[in-house]
Coordinates of C-alpha atoms and ligand atoms in Angstrom, one line a residue:
M1 CA -24.3 16.2 37.2
K2 CA -24.6 14.8 33.7
I3 CA -22.2 16.4 31.2
K4 CA -25.0 17.0 28.8
D5 CA -26.6 19.3 31.5
L6 CA -23.2 21.1 32.0
F7 CA -23.2 21.9 28.3
R8 CA -26.8 23.2 28.6
K9 CA -25.6 25.8 31.1
N10 CA -24.3 27.5 28.0
K11 CA -20.8 28.1 29.1
T12 CA -17.5 27.0 27.5
L13 CA -16.5 23.8 29.4
L14 CA -13.0 23.2 30.4
S15 CA -12.1 19.5 31.0
F16 CA -8.9 17.6 31.7
E17 CA -8.0 14.1 30.6
I18 CA -5.8 11.9 32.8
F19 CA -4.8 8.2 32.5
P20 CA -4.4 5.6 35.3
P21 CA -0.9 4.8 36.3
K22 CA 0.3 1.4 35.2
K23 CA -0.5 -1.5 37.5
D24 CA 3.0 -1.7 38.9
Y25 CA 3.0 2.0 39.9
P26 CA 1.2 3.2 43.0
I27 CA -2.2 4.7 42.3
D28 CA -1.6 7.5 44.7
T29 CA 0.6 9.4 42.2
I30 CA -2.5 10.2 40.2
Y31 CA -4.4 11.5 43.3
H32 CA -1.7 14.2 43.7
T33 CA -2.2 15.3 40.1
I34 CA -6.0 15.4 40.6
E35 CA -5.7 17.5 43.7
E36 CA -3.7 20.1 41.7
L37 CA -6.2 20.0 38.8
K38 CA -9.0 20.6 41.2
D39 CA -7.7 24.1 42.0
L40 CA -8.1 25.0 38.3
E41 CA -11.9 24.4 38.6
P42 CA -12.4 22.1 35.7
D43 CA -16.0 21.3 34.7
Y44 CA -15.1 17.6 34.6
I45 CA -12.1 15.3 34.5
S46 CA -12.0 12.2 32.2
V47 CA -10.1 9.0 32.9
T48 CA -8.9 6.8 30.0
Y49 CA -9.5 3.1 29.7
G50 CA -6.3 1.2 29.0
A51 CA -5.8 -1.3 26.2
G52 CA -4.6 -4.8 27.1
G53 CA -6.3 -4.8 30.4
T54 CA -3.2 -3.1 32.0
S55 CA -5.0 -0.4 34.0
R56 CA -8.7 -1.0 33.3
D57 CA -9.7 -1.7 36.9
R58 CA -8.2 1.6 37.8
T59 CA -10.5 3.7 35.6
V60 CA -13.5 3.1 37.7
E61 CA -11.5 3.5 40.9
I62 CA -10.1 6.8 39.9
A63 CA -13.3 8.2 38.3
S64 CA -15.1 7.3 41.6
K65 CA -12.5 9.2 43.6
I66 CA -12.8 12.2 41.3
K67 CA -16.6 12.2 41.7
N68 CA -17.1 11.2 45.3
E69 CA -14.0 12.5 47.2
Y70 CA -12.9 15.5 45.1
H71 CA -16.5 16.4 44.1
I72 CA -15.6 17.1 40.5
E73 CA -17.7 15.6 37.7
A74 CA -16.1 12.5 36.3
L75 CA -16.2 11.0 32.7
A76 CA -15.1 7.4 32.5
H77 CA -13.8 6.2 29.1
L78 CA -14.9 2.7 28.2
T79 CA -13.8 0.7 25.1
C80 CA -15.5 -2.5 23.8
I81 CA -13.4 -4.0 20.9
S82 CA -11.7 -6.6 23.0
S83 CA -14.4 -7.2 25.6
T84 CA -17.4 -9.5 26.1
S85 CA -20.8 -7.9 26.7
K86 CA -20.8 -9.5 30.1
E87 CA -17.6 -7.7 31.0
I88 CA -19.0 -4.4 29.8
D89 CA -22.2 -5.0 31.8
N90 CA -20.2 -5.5 34.9
I91 CA -18.2 -2.2 34.3
I92 CA -21.4 -0.3 33.6
G93 CA -22.8 -1.7 36.9
S94 CA -19.7 -0.6 38.8
L95 CA -19.9 2.9 37.3
R96 CA -23.5 3.1 38.3
D97 CA -22.7 1.8 41.9
N98 CA -20.0 4.5 42.2
N99 CA -22.4 7.3 41.2
I100 CA -20.7 7.9 37.9
T101 CA -23.2 9.2 35.3
N102 CA -21.0 10.0 32.3
I103 CA -19.3 7.5 29.9
L104 CA -17.1 8.2 26.9
A105 CA -18.1 5.2 24.6
L106 CA -15.4 4.1 22.4
R107 CA -14.6 1.2 20.2
G108 CA -10.9 1.2 21.1
D109 CA -7.9 0.6 18.8
M110 CA -7.9 -2.8 17.0
P111 CA -5.8 -5.2 19.1
E112 CA -2.4 -6.1 17.6
S113 CA -2.3 -9.6 16.1
G114 CA -0.4 -11.9 18.4
G115 CA -1.0 -9.6 21.4
D116 CA -2.8 -10.3 24.7
D117 CA -6.2 -9.2 23.4
A118 CA -8.5 -10.8 20.9
V119 CA -11.1 -8.9 18.8
S120 CA -14.5 -9.3 20.4
E121 CA -17.1 -11.3 18.6
E122 CA -19.9 -9.1 20.1
Y123 CA -18.7 -5.6 19.2
T124 CA -17.6 -4.0 15.9
Y125 CA -18.1 -0.3 16.4
A126 CA -18.5 2.2 19.3
R127 CA -22.2 2.3 18.3
D128 CA -22.7 -1.2 19.6
L129 CA -21.4 -0.1 23.0
I130 CA -23.6 3.0 23.0
D131 CA -26.7 0.8 22.4
Q132 CA -25.8 -1.3 25.3
I133 CA -25.1 1.7 27.6
N134 CA -28.4 3.2 26.6
K135 CA -30.2 0.0 27.4
K136 CA -28.7 0.1 30.9
G137 CA -30.1 3.5 31.1
N138 CA -29.5 6.9 32.7
F139 CA -26.0 7.8 31.5
S140 CA -24.8 10.9 29.6
I141 CA -22.9 9.4 26.7
G142 CA -20.0 11.1 24.9
A143 CA -18.1 9.8 21.8
A144 CA -15.0 10.5 19.9
C145 CA -14.7 12.3 16.6
Y146 CA -11.9 13.1 14.2
P147 CA -11.5 16.5 12.5
E148 CA -9.1 15.0 10.0
G149 CA -11.0 11.7 9.7
H150 CA -10.3 8.5 11.5
M151 CA -7.1 6.7 10.5
E152 CA -9.0 3.6 9.2
C153 CA -11.4 5.5 7.1
S154 CA -10.0 6.7 3.8
N155 CA -13.0 8.9 3.0
R156 CA -13.6 11.8 5.5
I157 CA -17.2 12.3 4.2
Q158 CA -18.0 8.6 4.9
D159 CA -16.4 9.0 8.3
I160 CA -18.9 11.9 9.0
K161 CA -21.8 9.8 7.8
Y162 CA -20.8 7.0 10.3
L163 CA -20.4 9.7 12.9
K164 CA -23.9 10.8 12.3
E165 CA -25.2 7.2 12.8
K166 CA -23.2 7.1 16.0
V167 CA -24.6 10.4 17.3
N168 CA -28.1 9.3 16.3
S169 CA -27.8 6.1 18.4
G170 CA -27.8 8.2 21.6
V171 CA -24.6 10.4 22.0
D172 CA -25.0 13.6 24.0
F173 CA -21.6 15.3 23.2
L174 CA -18.4 14.7 21.2
I175 CA -14.7 15.1 22.0
T176 CA -12.3 15.5 19.2
Q177 CA -8.9 13.8 18.6
L178 CA -6.1 16.3 19.1
F179 CA -5.3 18.6 16.2
F180 CA -2.7 21.3 15.7
D181 CA -4.4 23.3 13.0
N182 CA -7.5 25.1 14.0
E183 CA -8.6 25.8 10.4
L184 CA -9.0 22.0 9.9
F185 CA -11.2 21.9 12.9
Y186 CA -13.4 24.8 11.7
R187 CA -13.8 23.0 8.3
F188 CA -14.9 19.9 10.3
M189 CA -17.5 21.9 12.3
E190 CA -19.0 23.2 9.1
E191 CA -19.2 19.7 7.8
L192 CA -20.9 18.5 11.0
E193 CA -23.5 21.4 10.6
L194 CA -24.1 20.4 7.0
A195 CA -24.5 16.7 8.1
G196 CA -27.1 17.8 10.7
I197 CA -24.9 16.8 13.7
D198 CA -25.7 19.3 16.4
V199 CA -24.5 18.0 19.7
P200 CA -21.9 20.0 21.6
V201 CA -18.2 19.4 20.6
S202 CA -15.2 19.8 22.8
A203 CA -11.9 20.4 21.1
G204 CA -9.1 18.1 22.2
I205 CA -5.9 20.0 22.7
M206 CA -2.6 18.5 23.6
P207 CA 0.3 20.8 24.7
V208 CA 3.5 19.2 23.4
L209 CA 5.9 18.2 26.1
N210 CA 8.6 16.5 24.0
A211 CA 9.4 15.7 20.3
K212 CA 9.3 11.9 20.8
Q213 CA 5.7 12.1 22.1
I214 CA 4.6 14.1 19.1
L215 CA 6.1 11.6 16.6
R216 CA 4.4 8.7 18.4
I217 CA 1.0 10.5 18.5
Q218 CA 1.2 11.5 14.9
K219 CA 1.9 7.9 14.0
L220 CA -1.1 6.7 16.1
S221 CA -3.6 9.4 15.1
G222 CA -2.6 10.5 11.6
C223 CA -3.0 14.1 12.6
S224 CA -1.3 16.6 10.4
I225 CA 1.6 18.9 11.5
P226 CA 1.3 22.5 10.2
P227 CA 4.5 24.2 9.0
K228 CA 4.4 26.6 12.0
F229 CA 4.3 23.7 14.4
K230 CA 7.0 21.8 12.5
R231 CA 9.4 24.9 12.7
M232 CA 8.9 24.9 16.5
L233 CA 9.6 21.1 16.8
D234 CA 12.7 21.4 14.6
K235 CA 14.1 24.4 16.4
Y236 CA 13.6 23.2 20.0
E237 CA 13.6 19.4 19.8
H238 CA 17.0 19.1 21.5
N239 CA 16.1 21.5 24.3
P240 CA 13.3 20.0 26.3
E241 CA 12.7 23.0 28.5
A242 CA 12.4 25.3 25.4
L243 CA 10.2 22.8 23.6
K244 CA 7.9 22.6 26.7
E245 CA 7.6 26.4 26.8
A246 CA 7.0 26.7 23.1
G247 CA 4.5 23.8 23.2
Q248 CA 2.4 25.4 26.0
A249 CA 2.4 28.8 24.1
Y250 CA 1.2 27.0 20.9
A251 CA -1.6 25.2 22.8
L252 CA -2.6 28.4 24.4
E253 CA -2.8 30.2 21.1
Q254 CA -5.0 27.4 19.7
I255 CA -7.3 27.6 22.8
I256 CA -7.7 31.4 22.7
D257 CA -8.5 31.2 19.0
L258 CA -11.0 28.4 19.6
M259 CA -12.7 30.4 22.5
A260 CA -12.9 33.5 20.3
W261 CA -14.6 31.3 17.6
G262 CA -17.2 30.2 20.3
I263 CA -16.2 26.6 21.0
D264 CA -18.5 24.5 23.3
G265 CA -15.6 23.0 25.3
I266 CA -11.9 22.7 25.6
H267 CA -10.6 19.2 26.5
L268 CA -7.0 19.3 27.6
Y269 CA -4.9 16.1 27.1
T270 CA -2.8 16.8 30.3
M271 CA -0.6 13.6 30.1
N272 CA -1.0 13.7 33.9
K273 CA 1.1 17.0 34.1
S274 CA -0.8 19.4 36.2
E275 CA 1.9 22.1 35.8
T276 CA 1.2 22.5 32.1
A277 CA -2.6 22.5 32.7
R278 CA -2.1 25.1 35.4
K279 CA -0.1 27.4 33.1
I280 CA -2.8 27.2 30.5
A281 CA -5.8 27.5 32.8
E282 CA -4.2 30.6 34.5
N283 CA -3.7 32.3 31.1
I284 CA -7.3 31.9 30.1
K285 CA -8.9 32.8 33.4
T286 CA -10.5 36.1 32.2
I287 CA -11.1 34.8 28.7
R288 CA -13.0 31.8 30.3
K289 CA -15.1 34.2 32.4
I290 CA -15.9 36.5 29.5
S291 CA -16.6 33.6 27.1
N292 CA -19.1 32.2 29.6
K293 CA -20.7 35.6 30.2
N294 CA -21.0 36.3 26.4
K295 CA -22.6 32.9 25.9
I296 CA -25.1 33.6 28.7
E297 CA -25.9 37.1 27.4
T298 CA -26.4 35.8 23.9
M299 CA -28.8 33.2 25.3
G300 CA -30.6 36.0 27.2
D301 CA -31.0 38.0 23.9
R302 CA -32.4 34.9 22.2
N303 CA -34.9 34.4 25.0
E304 CA -36.2 37.9 24.5
Y305 CA -37.7 37.0 21.1
Ligands
LIG401 P1 -15.9 4.2 15.9 O1 -16.8 5.3 16.1 O2 -16.5 2.8 16.1 O3 -15.1 4.2 14.5 C1 -14.1 3.3 14.2 C2 -13.9 3.2 12.7 O4 -15.1 2.5 12.1 C3 -13.9 4.6 12.0 O5 -12.9 4.5 10.9 C4 -15.3 4.8 11.4 O6 -15.3 5.6 10.3 C5 -15.7 3.3 11.1 N1 -17.1 3.0 11.1 C6 -18.0 3.5 12.1 N2 -19.2 2.9 11.9 C7 -19.1 2.2 10.7 C8 -20.0 1.4 10.0 N3 -21.3 1.4 10.3 N4 -19.6 0.8 8.9 C9 -18.3 0.8 8.5 N5 -17.3 1.6 9.2 C10 -17.7 2.3 10.3 N6 -8.7 4.5 23.1 C11 -8.6 3.7 24.2 O7 -8.2 2.5 24.1 N7 -8.9 4.2 25.5 C12 -9.3 5.5 25.7 O8 -9.5 5.8 26.8 C13 -9.5 6.3 24.6 N8 -9.9 7.5 24.7 C14 -10.1 8.4 23.6 C15 -10.6 9.7 23.8 C16 -10.8 10.5 22.7 C17 -11.4 11.9 22.9 C18 -10.5 10.0 21.4 C19 -10.7 10.9 20.2 C20 -10.0 8.7 21.2 C21 -9.8 7.9 22.3 N9 -9.3 6.6 22.2 C22 -9.2 5.8 23.3 C23 -9.0 6.1 20.8 C24 -10.1 5.3 20.1 O9 -10.5 4.1 20.8 C25 -9.6 5.0 18.7 O10 -9.5 6.2 17.9 C26 -10.5 3.9 17.9 O11 -9.6 3.5 16.8 C27 -11.8 4.4 17.4 O12 -12.7 4.5 18.4 P2 -14.2 5.2 18.1 O13 -15.0 5.0 19.3 O14 -14.0 6.5 17.4 O15 -14.7 4.1 16.9

């Protein structure tokens, strides 16, 4: 099923993001994780697309397995900034051949100078990729958005204007970059409304597993660290078990607040750790059910008028 149709069912979607193991690791390790994630009844699982060609072939293979063997909806990430349009056409063709109908269309991070990848002459922004996927037809297309603004754009309002152009080019839903301060996300949602961007948005939440990971992510994404979160990192950074527990509790609190607010979807950056996903999913079982029911009841009320 297309993800845009899952959103139309008017329930709060729960999705998990996984990444393919590096080429020199056996691919089977990820299948064990997917099997465990399946028990948590996600609405879909997304598979990232690696930079530098490291694990790119594996994205289609894993997404295909999720869809055709585990019978869970799959979302394949795809980036364009270091590809040719012929390469992208081939991947779109393989996705179609494997019955995958959902693509998260991304520009990708700019390749490092002197690295293996060169900047494509055919793509500048994610929008160029979205146009191409649309021409190939019949995919539900998602795109990335940034509650605190994208790193390369110094003006958040301008970033939202570009986002609007991207959505208007044929995007069905958005997934946010991770954030640790829900208030910043709510401000962003107001800005989207003012800008007339009305596709469903899933909030990207990452449970912290270790302090090093957070410093790396903060450097890559530019996301801010609220005082409450910093206190937690400072207090437990030298005790991995305690930090993991605290990180899960923090993510859970964020999710509960988002669900109470009426979020369209929660997208959990699982870092391939099913145990953390399980703890969170189990703790929101009833909330998830109630949240879905409330949405459906509200829709019923609307239909009466
Ligand atoms: P775009 O939407 O093209 O935006 C990139 C920049 O260009 C922004 O600063 C924007 O403001 C600016 N811009 C857009 N349009 C214009 C215009 N017309 N004129 C001037 N400036 C413009 N990366 C991977 O390599 N693999 C993955 O699997 C992956 N998955 C991701 C999943 C999610 C949910 C998110 C949030 C990010 C993911 N990324 C992934 C990272 C992503 O590739 C980077 O954040 C990248 O730097 C931007 O990609 P984009 O699609 O948002 O780019």
